[in-house]
Amino acid sequence: MTGMDAPHEAVVQEPADGRPELLVLRALKLGDLLVAVPALKGLRQAFPGHRLRYAAQGWLSEALGLVGGYVLLPTHGLDEPLPLPPGVVDVAVNLHGSGPESQGRIEALKARRTLGHRSAHRNGPPWRPELHERERWVRLLEWHGIDADPLDVQLDTPQVPSPVPGATVLHVGAAYGSRLWPAERFAAVATALTEAGHRVVFTGGSSERDRAEEVCRLAGIPGTAVLAGVLGLGEFAATIAAARLVVSADTGAAHLASAYGTPSVVLFGPAPPEIWGPPPGPHIVLTRAELRRGDTFAARPDPALLAVQASDVMAAVKALGLV
């Protein structure tokens, strides 16, 4: 759920420090980390004496640092066992899912206490597919006796400054074609916002730089506005945190805007906003739910996304009081 590339980078594991270990498994992407922040904060509050580890891909290290209190355990999805011997972990928490793969990785740890959904191995709340992701993981913890607030999405302030404070960010990338809003519509929005006095920049992963340059060219904006592929994850978070406005598909950029209270217009395609949408705040969701096919991995944009026009985005920006 990010639209940012996943670079291969080494993450140094810190040695054990004598505290009991709590491990959270959520070996997914940036957006998945960000919707789990309320649950991660609840765990941090409930286990102040534990060393907290988060199992996910190493490139998320900078973003995890913005949550506070957690050490990244580099993990490549569920393809391989977690790199910890049985019995090391005191508390194991499955925030990845409820399927046999994630349950198996958690059970292999042989932790003293395991928190997860109901499975063949242990009791827990039943999986409810209709719940919002923030609510899902908070509800899981509450079932296990741990308090958490599903609206506590705030991240720490990035340690690096924004390279473009006050800019309006058009995040033109997405992990899958199903979430790619047409380049010419992004360009039309960029032109209209520029004419309204916004400083527009274009973000995305390094693989999306060509797309960002195309949008920039179509909008008639100087190429220096293209930041796709040149920002580290910390710089990207700082850019979103200090932005005037974010326009993005349902990606990590949108979830960062939620985390920092940055006004945003979020374009939804295959994923329902009832499950992945922003919390209350200066955020407007645009989609056409009745047209949704819901195939996340499709190569072509979902009809629910294609039904959103540039004029709809500009109307949302006006509703936010930004034009």
Tab-separated table of C-alpha atoms in Angstrom:
chain	number	residue	atom	x	y	z
A	1	MET	CA	0.000	0.000	0.000
A	2	THR	CA	2.759	2.353	-0.648
A	3	GLY	CA	3.710	3.330	-4.159
A	4	MET	CA	7.281	3.806	-2.897
A	5	ASP	CA	9.874	1.275	-4.016
A	6	ALA	CA	11.296	-1.252	-1.602
A	7	PRO	CA	15.072	-0.850	-1.842
A	8	HIS	CA	17.286	-3.643	-0.619
A	9	GLU	CA	19.228	-2.212	2.284
A	10	ALA	CA	21.041	-3.779	5.190
A	11	VAL	CA	19.500	-3.327	8.620
A	12	VAL	CA	21.771	-3.928	11.583
A	13	GLN	CA	20.065	-6.025	14.246
A	14	GLU	CA	20.638	-4.819	17.765
A	15	PRO	CA	21.840	-7.470	20.240
A	16	ALA	CA	19.556	-8.672	23.010
A	17	ASP	CA	19.684	-6.429	26.073
A	18	GLY	CA	18.257	-8.695	28.762
A	19	ARG	CA	14.647	-7.543	28.498
A	20	PRO	CA	11.924	-10.050	27.534
A	21	GLU	CA	11.147	-9.974	23.812
A	22	LEU	CA	7.836	-8.976	22.230
A	23	LEU	CA	7.598	-9.650	18.490
A	24	VAL	CA	4.972	-8.232	16.124
A	25	LEU	CA	4.600	-9.964	12.756
A	26	ARG	CA	3.308	-7.702	9.975
A	27	ALA	CA	5.590	-8.428	7.036
A	28	LEU	CA	3.803	-6.106	4.624
A	29	LYS	CA	4.206	-2.586	3.149
A	30	LEU	CA	4.241	1.020	4.328
A	31	GLY	CA	0.482	1.571	4.354
A	32	ASP	CA	0.017	-1.655	6.304
A	33	LEU	CA	2.477	-0.448	8.926
A	34	LEU	CA	0.713	2.898	9.229
A	35	VAL	CA	-2.788	1.499	9.762
A	36	ALA	CA	-1.339	-0.716	12.507
A	37	VAL	CA	0.097	2.263	14.441
A	38	PRO	CA	-2.781	2.400	16.982
A	39	ALA	CA	-2.228	-1.270	17.827
A	40	LEU	CA	1.548	-0.824	17.989
A	41	LYS	CA	1.116	2.061	20.424
A	42	GLY	CA	-1.248	-0.028	22.539
A	43	LEU	CA	1.326	-2.818	22.752
A	44	ARG	CA	4.069	-0.355	23.665
A	45	GLN	CA	1.924	0.968	26.497
A	46	ALA	CA	0.961	-2.499	27.717
A	47	PHE	CA	4.497	-3.952	27.724
A	48	PRO	CA	6.813	-1.138	28.863
A	49	GLY	CA	9.443	-3.564	30.124
A	50	HIS	CA	9.753	-5.545	26.894
A	51	ARG	CA	12.076	-5.095	23.967
A	52	LEU	CA	9.711	-4.517	21.047
A	53	ARG	CA	10.471	-5.976	17.627
A	54	TYR	CA	8.554	-5.594	14.359
A	55	ALA	CA	9.054	-8.230	11.673
A	56	ALA	CA	8.878	-6.715	8.179
A	57	GLN	CA	11.085	-5.901	5.196
A	58	GLY	CA	14.235	-3.962	6.023
A	59	TRP	CA	13.404	-0.929	3.883
A	60	LEU	CA	10.676	0.041	6.371
A	61	SER	CA	13.219	0.799	9.094
A	62	GLU	CA	12.995	4.600	8.788
A	63	ALA	CA	9.200	4.543	8.864
A	64	LEU	CA	9.155	2.216	11.865
A	65	GLY	CA	11.415	4.684	13.667
A	66	LEU	CA	8.618	7.250	13.399
A	67	VAL	CA	6.321	4.972	15.427
A	68	GLY	CA	8.816	4.915	18.302
A	69	GLY	CA	9.995	2.123	20.564
A	70	TYR	CA	10.325	-0.698	18.021
A	71	VAL	CA	13.376	-2.413	16.518
A	72	LEU	CA	12.995	-3.825	13.012
A	73	LEU	CA	13.547	-7.548	12.492
A	74	PRO	CA	14.225	-7.876	8.743
A	75	THR	CA	11.792	-10.427	7.343
A	76	HIS	CA	10.931	-11.162	3.735
A	77	GLY	CA	7.184	-11.699	3.855
A	78	LEU	CA	6.114	-15.156	4.974
A	79	ASP	CA	8.426	-16.955	2.535
A	80	GLU	CA	10.939	-17.882	5.205
A	81	PRO	CA	10.760	-18.682	8.926
A	82	LEU	CA	11.281	-15.769	11.281
A	83	PRO	CA	15.018	-15.535	12.065
A	84	LEU	CA	14.624	-16.306	15.766
A	85	PRO	CA	15.078	-19.636	17.547
A	86	PRO	CA	12.087	-21.110	19.411
A	87	GLY	CA	11.651	-19.865	22.963
A	88	VAL	CA	13.437	-16.513	22.562
A	89	VAL	CA	10.210	-14.530	22.222
A	90	ASP	CA	8.142	-13.921	25.348
A	91	VAL	CA	5.080	-12.407	23.622
A	92	ALA	CA	4.288	-13.014	19.930
A	93	VAL	CA	1.647	-10.891	18.203
A	94	ASN	CA	0.149	-11.756	14.813
A	95	LEU	CA	-0.852	-8.468	13.160
A	96	HIS	CA	-0.251	-9.961	9.709
A	97	GLY	CA	-3.480	-11.888	9.211
A	98	SER	CA	-5.342	-15.001	10.287
A	99	GLY	CA	-4.267	-17.510	7.640
A	100	PRO	CA	-2.232	-20.663	8.225
A	101	GLU	CA	0.994	-19.110	6.884
A	102	SER	CA	1.197	-16.261	9.406
A	103	GLN	CA	-0.161	-18.460	12.188
A	104	GLY	CA	2.482	-21.034	11.423
A	105	ARG	CA	5.307	-18.492	11.580
A	106	ILE	CA	4.021	-17.257	14.945
A	107	GLU	CA	3.483	-20.741	16.399
A	108	ALA	CA	7.041	-21.739	15.438
A	109	LEU	CA	8.350	-19.111	17.878
A	110	LYS	CA	6.901	-21.069	20.824
A	111	ALA	CA	6.364	-17.843	22.759
A	112	ARG	CA	5.139	-17.835	26.334
A	113	ARG	CA	2.101	-15.801	25.238
A	114	THR	CA	0.638	-15.448	21.748
A	115	LEU	CA	-1.881	-12.814	20.641
A	116	GLY	CA	-3.805	-13.480	17.466
A	117	HIS	CA	-7.153	-14.256	15.929
A	118	ARG	CA	-8.931	-17.532	16.554
A	119	SER	CA	-7.081	-20.458	15.033
A	120	ALA	CA	-6.736	-24.216	15.264
A	121	HIS	CA	-3.964	-23.663	17.804
A	122	ARG	CA	-5.532	-21.224	20.248
A	123	ASN	CA	-8.488	-19.026	21.134
A	124	GLY	CA	-8.969	-15.438	20.004
A	125	PRO	CA	-11.517	-13.198	18.330
A	126	PRO	CA	-12.966	-14.422	15.036
A	127	TRP	CA	-11.749	-12.712	11.870
A	128	ARG	CA	-14.256	-10.113	10.666
A	129	PRO	CA	-13.534	-9.002	7.079
A	130	GLU	CA	-15.812	-5.955	7.286
A	131	LEU	CA	-13.768	-4.181	9.973
A	132	HIS	CA	-11.555	-1.215	9.169
A	133	GLU	CA	-7.882	-2.215	9.442
A	134	ARG	CA	-7.264	0.155	12.361
A	135	GLU	CA	-10.304	-1.234	14.173
A	136	ARG	CA	-9.369	-4.834	13.359
A	137	TRP	CA	-6.061	-4.801	15.196
A	138	VAL	CA	-7.286	-2.678	18.091
A	139	ARG	CA	-10.190	-5.099	18.538
A	140	LEU	CA	-7.750	-8.005	18.530
A	141	LEU	CA	-5.740	-6.450	21.344
A	142	GLU	CA	-8.852	-5.547	23.317
A	143	TRP	CA	-10.021	-9.166	23.151
A	144	HIS	CA	-6.687	-10.087	24.738
A	145	GLY	CA	-7.114	-7.443	27.472
A	146	ILE	CA	-4.970	-4.633	25.986
A	147	ASP	CA	-6.313	-1.120	25.499
A	148	ALA	CA	-5.675	0.828	22.286
A	149	ASP	CA	-7.233	3.802	20.509
A	150	PRO	CA	-8.025	3.231	16.802
A	151	LEU	CA	-7.703	6.965	16.114
A	152	ASP	CA	-4.207	7.278	17.631
A	153	VAL	CA	-2.443	7.385	14.254
A	154	GLN	CA	0.058	10.198	14.923
A	155	LEU	CA	3.697	9.525	14.067
A	156	ASP	CA	6.793	11.184	15.510
A	157	THR	CA	8.194	14.196	13.650
A	158	PRO	CA	10.785	13.104	11.051
A	159	GLN	CA	14.385	13.834	12.007
A	160	VAL	CA	15.136	15.162	8.526
A	161	PRO	CA	13.556	18.370	7.177
A	162	SER	CA	11.230	18.487	4.205
A	163	PRO	CA	13.081	19.490	1.027
A	164	VAL	CA	9.942	21.366	-0.106
A	165	PRO	CA	8.049	22.667	2.959
A	166	GLY	CA	4.554	23.890	2.143
A	167	ALA	CA	4.441	22.171	-1.242
A	168	THR	CA	1.416	20.348	-2.593
A	169	VAL	CA	2.279	16.687	-3.175
A	170	LEU	CA	0.803	14.723	-6.051
A	171	HIS	CA	1.800	11.127	-5.411
A	172	VAL	CA	1.460	9.642	-8.875
A	173	GLY	CA	2.631	6.113	-8.064
A	174	ALA	CA	0.943	3.001	-6.715
A	175	ALA	CA	2.053	-0.560	-6.118
A	176	TYR	CA	-0.385	-2.029	-8.647
A	177	GLY	CA	-1.954	-0.914	-11.918
A	178	SER	CA	-5.392	-1.174	-10.328
A	179	ARG	CA	-4.575	1.991	-8.316
A	180	LEU	CA	-2.954	4.066	-11.073
A	181	TRP	CA	-5.095	7.109	-11.802
A	182	PRO	CA	-4.496	8.326	-15.392
A	183	ALA	CA	-1.443	10.538	-15.864
A	184	GLU	CA	-3.368	13.146	-17.836
A	185	ARG	CA	-5.820	13.614	-14.955
A	186	PHE	CA	-2.983	14.089	-12.469
A	187	ALA	CA	-1.573	16.630	-14.913
A	188	ALA	CA	-4.882	18.486	-15.161
A	189	VAL	CA	-5.032	18.706	-11.353
A	190	ALA	CA	-1.409	19.859	-11.210
A	191	THR	CA	-2.092	22.624	-13.736
A	192	ALA	CA	-5.208	23.810	-11.913
A	193	LEU	CA	-3.446	23.809	-8.529
A	194	THR	CA	-0.443	25.670	-9.924
A	195	GLU	CA	-2.737	28.313	-11.392
A	196	ALA	CA	-4.356	28.589	-7.935
A	197	GLY	CA	-0.979	29.371	-6.349
A	198	HIS	CA	0.146	25.947	-5.154
A	199	ARG	CA	3.738	24.784	-5.475
A	200	VAL	CA	3.232	21.286	-6.899
A	201	VAL	CA	5.723	18.426	-6.630
A	202	PHE	CA	5.423	14.858	-7.876
A	203	THR	CA	6.420	11.844	-5.756
A	204	GLY	CA	6.624	8.108	-6.292
A	205	GLY	CA	9.155	5.309	-6.269
A	206	SER	CA	12.214	5.162	-8.510
A	207	SER	CA	10.367	2.790	-10.869
A	208	GLU	CA	7.665	5.464	-11.214
A	209	ARG	CA	9.963	8.352	-12.108
A	210	ASP	CA	9.110	8.111	-15.820
A	211	ARG	CA	5.422	8.371	-14.958
A	212	ALA	CA	6.062	11.359	-12.687
A	213	GLU	CA	8.070	13.066	-15.437
A	214	GLU	CA	5.236	12.440	-17.891
A	215	VAL	CA	2.699	14.033	-15.538
A	216	CYS	CA	5.031	16.968	-14.954
A	217	ARG	CA	5.542	17.475	-18.695
A	218	LEU	CA	1.814	17.288	-19.432
A	219	ALA	CA	1.184	19.866	-16.710
A	220	GLY	CA	3.775	22.240	-18.125
A	221	ILE	CA	5.678	22.406	-14.839
A	222	PRO	CA	9.517	22.551	-14.636
A	223	GLY	CA	11.168	19.151	-14.234
A	224	THR	CA	12.655	20.138	-10.879
A	225	ALA	CA	9.213	19.418	-9.420
A	226	VAL	CA	9.749	15.681	-9.944
A	227	LEU	CA	10.879	14.099	-6.661
A	228	ALA	CA	9.953	10.525	-7.567
A	229	GLY	CA	12.826	8.175	-6.896
A	230	VAL	CA	15.084	10.703	-5.171
A	231	LEU	CA	13.646	10.823	-1.638
A	232	GLY	CA	14.590	8.440	1.124
A	233	LEU	CA	11.708	7.155	3.225
A	234	GLY	CA	12.459	9.640	6.018
A	235	GLU	CA	12.569	12.546	3.541
A	236	PHE	CA	9.341	11.324	1.976
A	237	ALA	CA	7.612	11.290	5.376
A	238	ALA	CA	8.967	14.779	6.098
A	239	THR	CA	7.671	16.007	2.732
A	240	ILE	CA	4.170	14.711	3.503
A	241	ALA	CA	4.268	16.031	7.078
A	242	ALA	CA	5.114	19.564	5.911
A	243	ALA	CA	2.887	19.572	2.820
A	244	ARG	CA	0.043	21.963	2.168
A	245	LEU	CA	-1.994	19.213	0.489
A	246	VAL	CA	-1.569	15.598	-0.654
A	247	VAL	CA	-3.399	14.071	-3.617
A	248	SER	CA	-2.828	10.330	-3.859
A	249	ALA	CA	-4.374	6.995	-4.585
A	250	ASP	CA	-4.845	4.612	-1.663
A	251	THR	CA	-1.119	4.287	-0.910
A	252	GLY	CA	1.406	4.881	1.840
A	253	ALA	CA	1.442	8.585	0.931
A	254	ALA	CA	-2.229	8.854	1.878
A	255	HIS	CA	-1.653	7.042	5.170
A	256	LEU	CA	1.251	9.368	5.982
A	257	ALA	CA	-1.054	12.335	5.357
A	258	SER	CA	-3.466	10.819	7.885
A	259	ALA	CA	-0.662	10.296	10.390
A	260	TYR	CA	0.417	13.945	10.192
A	261	GLY	CA	-3.008	15.538	9.774
A	262	THR	CA	-2.017	16.875	6.352
A	263	PRO	CA	-5.064	17.734	4.215
A	264	SER	CA	-5.527	15.052	1.584
A	265	VAL	CA	-7.677	13.914	-1.298
A	266	VAL	CA	-7.494	10.128	-1.567
A	267	LEU	CA	-8.565	8.271	-4.711
A	268	PHE	CA	-9.861	4.749	-4.074
A	269	GLY	CA	-10.070	1.981	-6.649
A	270	PRO	CA	-10.082	-1.724	-5.746
A	271	ALA	CA	-9.877	-1.302	-1.966
A	272	PRO	CA	-12.966	-0.117	-0.064
A	273	PRO	CA	-12.410	3.049	1.995
A	274	GLU	CA	-14.599	1.509	4.699
A	275	ILE	CA	-11.630	-0.773	5.419
A	276	TRP	CA	-8.614	1.312	4.337
A	277	GLY	CA	-9.810	4.923	4.397
A	278	PRO	CA	-8.430	7.827	6.426
A	279	PRO	CA	-9.564	8.681	9.955
A	280	PRO	CA	-11.673	11.776	10.657
A	281	GLY	CA	-9.810	14.919	9.706
A	282	PRO	CA	-9.047	17.119	6.699
A	283	HIS	CA	-9.269	14.170	4.317
A	284	ILE	CA	-11.704	13.572	1.456
A	285	VAL	CA	-12.173	10.180	-0.228
A	286	LEU	CA	-13.193	9.974	-3.881
A	287	THR	CA	-14.417	6.745	-5.498
A	288	ARG	CA	-17.434	5.130	-7.158
A	289	ALA	CA	-18.135	2.122	-4.980
A	290	GLU	CA	-20.875	0.739	-7.236
A	291	LEU	CA	-18.329	0.304	-10.053
A	292	ARG	CA	-15.646	-1.398	-7.978
A	293	ARG	CA	-14.278	-4.710	-9.239
A	294	GLY	CA	-11.958	-5.108	-6.290
A	295	ASP	CA	-9.058	-6.870	-8.022
A	296	THR	CA	-6.036	-5.389	-6.249
A	297	PHE	CA	-3.539	-7.120	-8.545
A	298	ALA	CA	-5.158	-6.124	-11.844
A	299	ALA	CA	-2.936	-4.417	-14.413
A	300	ARG	CA	-5.570	-1.844	-15.359
A	301	PRO	CA	-7.122	0.816	-13.085
A	302	ASP	CA	-10.249	-0.252	-11.243
A	303	PRO	CA	-13.450	1.303	-12.669
A	304	ALA	CA	-14.167	2.839	-9.249
A	305	LEU	CA	-10.952	4.835	-9.661
A	306	LEU	CA	-11.432	5.660	-13.351
A	307	ALA	CA	-14.824	7.189	-12.552
A	308	VAL	CA	-13.070	9.956	-10.579
A	309	GLN	CA	-12.393	13.005	-12.754
A	310	ALA	CA	-9.920	15.845	-12.313
A	311	SER	CA	-12.868	18.162	-11.681
A	312	ASP	CA	-13.910	15.941	-8.740
A	313	VAL	CA	-10.465	16.344	-7.192
A	314	MET	CA	-10.541	20.113	-7.601
A	315	ALA	CA	-14.003	20.232	-6.033
A	316	ALA	CA	-12.622	18.283	-3.055
A	317	VAL	CA	-9.654	20.659	-2.749
A	318	LYS	CA	-12.124	23.550	-2.727
A	319	ALA	CA	-14.142	21.808	-0.003
A	320	LEU	CA	-10.953	21.617	2.052
A	321	GLY	CA	-10.607	25.395	1.677
A	322	LEU	CA	-7.350	25.174	-0.267
A	323	VAL	CA	-8.378	26.943	-3.477
